[in-house]
mmCIF file of C-alpha atoms in Angstrom:
data_model
loop_
_atom_site.group_PDB
_atom_site.id
_atom_site.type_symbol
_atom_site.label_atom_id
_atom_site.label_comp_id
_atom_site.label_asym_id
_atom_site.label_seq_id
_atom_site.Cartn_x
_atom_site.Cartn_y
_atom_site.Cartn_z
ATOM 1 C CA MET A 18 96.728 96.071 99.332
ATOM 2 C CA ARG A 19 96.580 96.928 103.066
ATOM 3 C CA THR A 20 92.956 98.138 102.930
ATOM 4 C CA LYS A 21 91.703 95.257 100.799
ATOM 5 C CA LEU A 22 93.069 92.701 103.265
ATOM 6 C CA ILE A 23 91.645 94.590 106.240
ATOM 7 C CA GLY A 24 88.257 94.814 104.541
ATOM 8 C CA PHE A 25 88.159 91.069 103.989
ATOM 9 C CA LEU A 26 89.124 90.411 107.627
ATOM 10 C CA LEU A 27 86.304 92.602 108.778
ATOM 11 C CA LEU A 28 83.896 90.320 107.010
ATOM 12 C CA LEU A 29 84.973 87.082 108.594
ATOM 13 C CA PRO A 30 83.231 87.283 112.007
ATOM 14 C CA LEU A 31 79.772 87.426 110.425
ATOM 15 C CA PHE A 32 80.251 84.008 108.836
ATOM 16 C CA TYR A 33 80.732 82.532 112.257
ATOM 17 C CA GLY A 34 77.515 83.969 113.830
ATOM 18 C CA CYS A 35 79.126 87.054 115.412
ATOM 19 C CA LYS A 36 78.561 90.697 115.003
ATOM 20 C CA MET A 37 80.846 92.595 112.647
ATOM 21 C CA ALA A 38 84.144 93.316 114.302
ATOM 22 C CA THR A 39 84.740 96.813 115.670
ATOM 23 C CA SER A 40 88.436 96.176 115.754
ATOM 24 C CA VAL A 41 90.750 94.963 113.030
ATOM 25 C CA LYS A 42 92.757 91.812 113.366
ATOM 26 C CA PRO A 43 96.417 91.869 112.472
ATOM 27 C CA GLU A 44 97.420 91.529 108.836
ATOM 28 C CA THR A 45 98.681 87.954 108.961
ATOM 29 C CA THR A 46 97.962 84.818 107.023
ATOM 30 C CA GLY A 47 96.065 81.961 108.660
ATOM 31 C CA PRO A 48 93.553 79.177 108.015
ATOM 32 C CA GLU A 49 91.410 79.715 104.949
ATOM 33 C CA PRO A 50 87.905 80.871 105.767
ATOM 34 C CA GLU A 51 84.995 78.619 104.893
ATOM 35 C CA PRO A 52 83.954 78.902 101.231
ATOM 36 C CA TYR A 53 81.433 81.639 100.448
ATOM 37 C CA GLN A 54 79.728 83.034 97.390
ATOM 38 C CA VAL A 55 79.375 86.634 96.390
ATOM 39 C CA THR A 56 76.884 88.315 94.094
ATOM 40 C CA ARG A 57 77.046 92.020 93.286
ATOM 41 C CA ASP A 58 74.507 94.710 92.549
ATOM 42 C CA SER A 59 75.421 98.223 91.458
ATOM 43 C CA VAL A 60 73.698 101.554 91.699
ATOM 44 C CA THR A 61 74.576 104.451 89.365
ATOM 45 C CA SER A 62 71.355 106.482 89.592
ATOM 46 C CA GLY A 63 68.769 107.104 92.256
ATOM 47 C CA ASP A 64 69.667 105.940 95.771
ATOM 48 C CA TYR A 65 70.226 102.927 98.035
ATOM 49 C CA LEU A 66 69.609 102.866 101.802
ATOM 50 C CA GLY A 67 68.846 106.585 101.357
ATOM 51 C CA ILE A 68 72.350 107.232 99.968
ATOM 52 C CA ALA A 69 71.851 109.143 96.697
ATOM 53 C CA ILE A 70 74.063 109.460 93.662
ATOM 54 C CA ASN A 71 75.726 112.956 93.633
ATOM 55 C CA GLU A 72 75.120 113.382 97.384
ATOM 56 C CA GLU A 73 77.789 115.193 99.356
ATOM 57 C CA ALA A 74 80.083 113.095 101.568
ATOM 58 C CA ALA A 75 79.122 114.860 104.798
ATOM 59 C CA SER A 76 75.398 114.112 104.236
ATOM 60 C CA VAL A 77 76.200 110.518 103.395
ATOM 61 C CA TYR A 78 78.073 110.097 106.685
ATOM 62 C CA THR A 79 75.037 111.309 108.661
ATOM 63 C CA LYS A 80 72.875 108.736 106.854
ATOM 64 C CA ILE A 81 75.374 105.927 107.641
ATOM 65 C CA GLN A 82 75.395 107.018 111.311
ATOM 66 C CA ASN A 83 71.582 106.677 111.296
ATOM 67 C CA LEU A 84 71.831 103.150 109.868
ATOM 68 C CA GLN A 85 73.608 101.878 113.012
ATOM 69 C CA LEU A 86 70.364 101.046 114.760
ATOM 70 C CA ILE A 87 68.420 100.065 111.647
ATOM 71 C CA LYS A 88 71.055 97.713 110.093
ATOM 72 C CA GLY A 89 73.435 97.058 113.031
ATOM 73 C CA ILE A 90 76.417 98.698 111.357
ATOM 74 C CA THR A 91 79.376 98.893 113.753
ATOM 75 C CA ALA A 92 82.176 100.036 111.499
ATOM 76 C CA LEU A 93 82.781 102.411 108.597
ATOM 77 C CA ASN A 94 86.051 102.076 106.689
ATOM 78 C CA VAL A 95 87.526 105.071 104.858
ATOM 79 C CA VAL A 96 89.799 103.970 102.004
ATOM 80 C CA ASN A 97 93.106 105.674 101.243
ATOM 81 C CA ASN A 98 92.785 108.013 104.239
ATOM 82 C CA VAL A 99 96.587 108.088 104.344
ATOM 83 C CA PHE A 100 98.992 110.749 105.579
ATOM 84 C CA SER A 101 102.675 111.291 106.092
ATOM 85 C CA ASP A 102 102.481 114.413 108.272
ATOM 86 C CA LEU A 103 101.583 113.558 111.863
ATOM 87 C CA THR A 104 101.237 117.211 112.839
ATOM 88 C CA SER A 105 98.167 117.606 110.599
ATOM 89 C CA LEU A 106 96.316 114.839 112.483
ATOM 90 C CA LYS A 107 95.910 116.202 115.982
ATOM 91 C CA GLU A 108 92.152 116.650 115.563
ATOM 92 C CA GLN A 109 91.518 113.609 113.456
ATOM 93 C CA LEU A 110 93.275 110.889 115.476
ATOM 94 C CA PRO A 111 90.573 110.685 118.190
ATOM 95 C CA LEU A 112 87.913 110.191 115.535
ATOM 96 C CA TYR A 113 89.154 106.764 114.387
ATOM 97 C CA GLN A 114 89.120 103.261 115.791
ATOM 98 C CA TYR A 115 91.932 101.821 113.731
ATOM 99 C CA ILE A 116 95.323 103.501 113.042
ATOM 100 C CA LEU A 117 98.173 101.956 111.046
ATOM 101 C CA LEU A 118 101.708 103.313 111.333
ATOM 102 C CA ASP A 119 104.330 102.043 108.909
ATOM 103 C CA GLN A 120 107.220 102.877 106.667
ATOM 104 C CA LYS A 121 107.419 102.732 102.905
ATOM 105 C CA PRO A 122 107.363 100.111 101.655
ATOM 106 C CA GLY A 123 105.313 98.251 104.298
ATOM 107 C CA SER A 124 107.023 96.154 106.878
ATOM 108 C CA ASP A 125 106.391 93.419 109.431
ATOM 109 C CA SER A 126 107.143 95.909 112.193
ATOM 110 C CA GLY A 127 104.290 98.280 111.135
ATOM 111 C CA VAL A 128 101.986 99.004 114.043
ATOM 112 C CA GLN A 129 98.240 98.544 114.220
ATOM 113 C CA ILE A 130 96.472 100.410 116.975
ATOM 114 C CA THR A 131 92.785 99.623 117.704
ATOM 115 C CA VAL A 132 90.660 101.908 119.819
ATOM 116 C CA GLU A 133 87.401 100.939 121.495
ATOM 117 C CA LYS A 134 85.297 103.035 123.861
ATOM 118 C CA GLN A 135 87.839 105.833 123.618
ATOM 119 C CA VAL A 136 90.749 103.829 124.903
ATOM 120 C CA VAL A 137 93.471 101.753 123.244
ATOM 121 C CA LYS A 138 92.069 98.193 123.081
ATOM 122 C CA ALA A 139 94.818 96.365 121.102
ATOM 123 C CA ILE A 140 98.226 96.842 119.641
ATOM 124 C CA TYR A 141 99.649 94.475 116.960
ATOM 125 C CA LEU A 142 102.644 94.495 114.713
ATOM 126 C CA ASN A 143 102.008 93.521 111.049
ATOM 127 C CA SER A 144 103.894 90.346 111.863
ATOM 128 C CA GLY A 145 100.982 89.326 114.068
ATOM 129 C CA LYS A 146 102.825 89.913 117.351
ATOM 130 C CA GLN A 147 100.509 91.302 119.999
ATOM 131 C CA LEU A 148 101.916 93.998 122.293
ATOM 132 C CA THR A 149 100.892 95.668 125.535
ATOM 133 C CA GLN A 150 102.765 98.815 124.548
ATOM 134 C CA TRP A 151 104.613 100.271 121.544
ATOM 135 C CA PRO A 152 107.480 100.831 121.374
ATOM 136 C CA GLU A 153 108.388 98.141 123.864
ATOM 137 C CA LYS A 154 110.713 99.162 126.726
ATOM 138 C CA GLN A 155 110.008 102.858 126.283
ATOM 139 C CA PRO A 156 108.700 104.967 129.222
ATOM 140 C CA ASN A 157 105.086 105.824 129.522
ATOM 141 C CA ASN A 158 105.264 109.293 127.947
ATOM 142 C CA SER A 159 106.957 107.930 124.786
ATOM 143 C CA SER A 160 104.919 104.731 124.252
ATOM 144 C CA VAL A 161 101.342 103.871 123.405
ATOM 145 C CA ARG A 162 99.893 101.449 125.963
ATOM 146 C CA LEU A 163 96.800 99.370 126.351
ATOM 147 C CA GLY A 164 94.185 101.399 128.206
ATOM 148 C CA ASP A 165 95.571 104.824 127.090
ATOM 149 C CA PRO A 166 92.776 107.294 126.375
ATOM 150 C CA VAL A 167 92.504 108.136 122.697
ATOM 151 C CA SER A 168 92.895 111.826 123.676
ATOM 152 C CA SER A 169 96.525 111.047 124.651
ATOM 153 C CA LEU A 170 97.493 109.405 121.397
ATOM 154 C CA TYR A 171 98.666 112.440 119.458
ATOM 155 C CA GLU A 172 101.124 113.728 122.110
ATOM 156 C CA LYS A 173 102.472 110.247 122.638
ATOM 157 C CA LEU A 174 102.987 109.653 118.930
ATOM 158 C CA VAL A 175 104.756 113.006 118.621
ATOM 159 C CA SER A 176 107.151 111.829 121.325
ATOM 160 C CA ILE A 177 107.719 108.480 119.613
ATOM 161 C CA LYS A 178 108.324 110.076 116.238
ATOM 162 C CA ALA A 179 111.137 112.094 117.796
ATOM 163 C CA ILE A 180 113.002 108.863 118.646
ATOM 164 C CA LYS A 181 115.225 108.238 115.623
ATOM 165 C CA GLN A 182 114.681 104.474 115.716
ATOM 166 C CA PHE A 183 110.946 104.877 115.118
ATOM 167 C CA THR A 184 110.725 107.980 112.901
ATOM 168 C CA ASN A 185 110.234 105.924 109.758
ATOM 169 C CA LYS A 186 107.059 104.368 111.162
ATOM 170 C CA PHE A 187 105.343 107.667 110.424
ATOM 171 C CA GLU A 188 105.954 107.649 106.673
ATOM 172 C CA TYR A 189 102.547 105.907 106.139
ATOM 173 C CA ILE A 190 99.760 106.836 108.602
ATOM 174 C CA SER A 191 96.413 105.255 107.730
ATOM 175 C CA LEU A 192 93.210 106.255 109.553
ATOM 176 C CA LEU A 193 90.901 103.475 108.355
ATOM 177 C CA THR A 194 88.024 102.597 110.689
ATOM 178 C CA LYS A 195 85.913 105.625 111.669
ATOM 179 C CA ASN A 196 84.234 105.904 115.050
ATOM 180 C CA LEU A 197 80.633 106.327 114.003
ATOM 181 C CA SER A 198 79.825 108.279 117.146
ATOM 182 C CA ALA A 199 82.475 110.868 116.138
ATOM 183 C CA ASN A 200 81.869 113.972 114.024
ATOM 184 C CA TYR A 201 82.515 114.045 110.311
ATOM 185 C CA ASP A 202 86.023 115.180 109.346
ATOM 186 C CA LEU A 203 86.937 116.850 106.102
ATOM 187 C CA GLY A 204 89.590 114.270 105.313
ATOM 188 C CA MET A 205 86.754 111.865 104.604
ATOM 189 C CA SER A 206 85.703 113.857 101.554
ATOM 190 C CA ARG A 207 89.075 113.158 99.887
ATOM 191 C CA SER A 208 88.600 109.399 100.123
ATOM 192 C CA PRO A 209 87.631 107.599 96.861
ATOM 193 C CA GLN A 210 85.648 104.925 98.726
ATOM 194 C CA TRP A 211 83.964 104.103 102.002
ATOM 195 C CA TYR A 212 82.667 100.681 102.880
ATOM 196 C CA PHE A 213 80.540 99.078 105.659
ATOM 197 C CA GLY A 214 78.770 95.793 106.201
ATOM 198 C CA TYR A 215 75.893 94.239 108.177
ATOM 199 C CA SER A 216 74.336 90.896 108.695
ATOM 200 C CA THR A 217 71.318 89.986 106.520
ATOM 201 C CA GLY A 218 70.670 86.532 108.028
ATOM 202 C CA VAL A 219 72.361 83.409 109.272
ATOM 203 C CA ASP A 220 75.757 83.205 107.575
ATOM 204 C CA GLN A 221 74.847 86.040 105.262
ATOM 205 C CA MET A 222 75.914 89.672 105.018
ATOM 206 C CA ASP A 223 75.988 92.637 102.671
ATOM 207 C CA GLN A 224 78.961 94.905 102.174
ATOM 208 C CA ILE A 225 78.184 98.375 100.774
ATOM 209 C CA GLN A 226 80.899 100.226 98.891
ATOM 210 C CA VAL A 227 80.262 103.925 98.289
ATOM 211 C CA TYR A 228 82.501 105.558 95.668
ATOM 212 C CA PHE A 229 83.157 109.259 95.546
ATOM 213 C CA GLN A 230 84.650 111.768 93.125
ATOM 214 C CA ASN A 231 85.279 115.344 94.292
ATOM 215 C CA GLY A 232 83.416 114.551 97.513
ATOM 216 C CA LYS A 233 80.189 113.367 95.853
ATOM 217 C CA VAL A 234 78.796 109.886 95.377
ATOM 218 C CA THR A 235 79.285 108.440 91.940
ATOM 219 C CA LYS A 236 78.202 104.793 92.410
ATOM 220 C CA LEU A 237 77.515 102.087 95.015
ATOM 221 C CA TYR A 238 78.352 98.409 94.880
ATOM 222 C CA ILE A 239 76.424 95.997 97.079
ATOM 223 C CA ASP A 240 78.168 92.679 97.590
ATOM 224 C CA HIS A 241 75.968 89.874 98.947
ATOM 225 C CA TYR A 242 78.025 87.303 100.885
ATOM 226 C CA ALA A 243 76.754 83.846 101.884
ATOM 227 C CA LYS A 244 78.452 80.565 102.895
ATOM 228 C CA TYR A 245 78.026 77.738 100.513
ATOM 229 C CA LYS A 246 75.734 75.054 101.882
#
């Protein structure tokens, strides 16, 4: 449910004449968006945007990177890129723009960290509360703070996890939004789905969902979004 909500929130800025968001807004309820219509196309053979059925995930990632200038793509979301072992993520953490830390089941005190230009840009709790550091009232070496370089995240999170009060926030670690300037990581090949979107006109956008099995493309869905007139 987390990733579905985040995906929907990533679509909203395009309906208001903005570029697709590079950061993810907190998972909170709010005013209903303006009504929109969706039509869907599917691809189960051949290719779409150069992405071919049965193509390897690593090759697909290179093609999506190349689409940044052509289509204006600013974010790639990797579904179910979820971990419970922080120690395995030292190399992967700097490759993502959105990190969610939470316990099982999910909680209002789950932490959403957004990275932009290789520094921490925003910190939210799932409740919607915006923070300047997490955990609050912890010293610099055991808290993530706005402006921290992404290269410092792993060591800081290791320190935070060692604090008993916050250990359970590492039961569910989601690396969702990939930094498209970063290298491919093998964890991406285990994801069942990637998705990205781009504007196709005023109040219009397409969202492309790429489905994988055993690291190869099985199908693509293309959802065409437009506001009702």
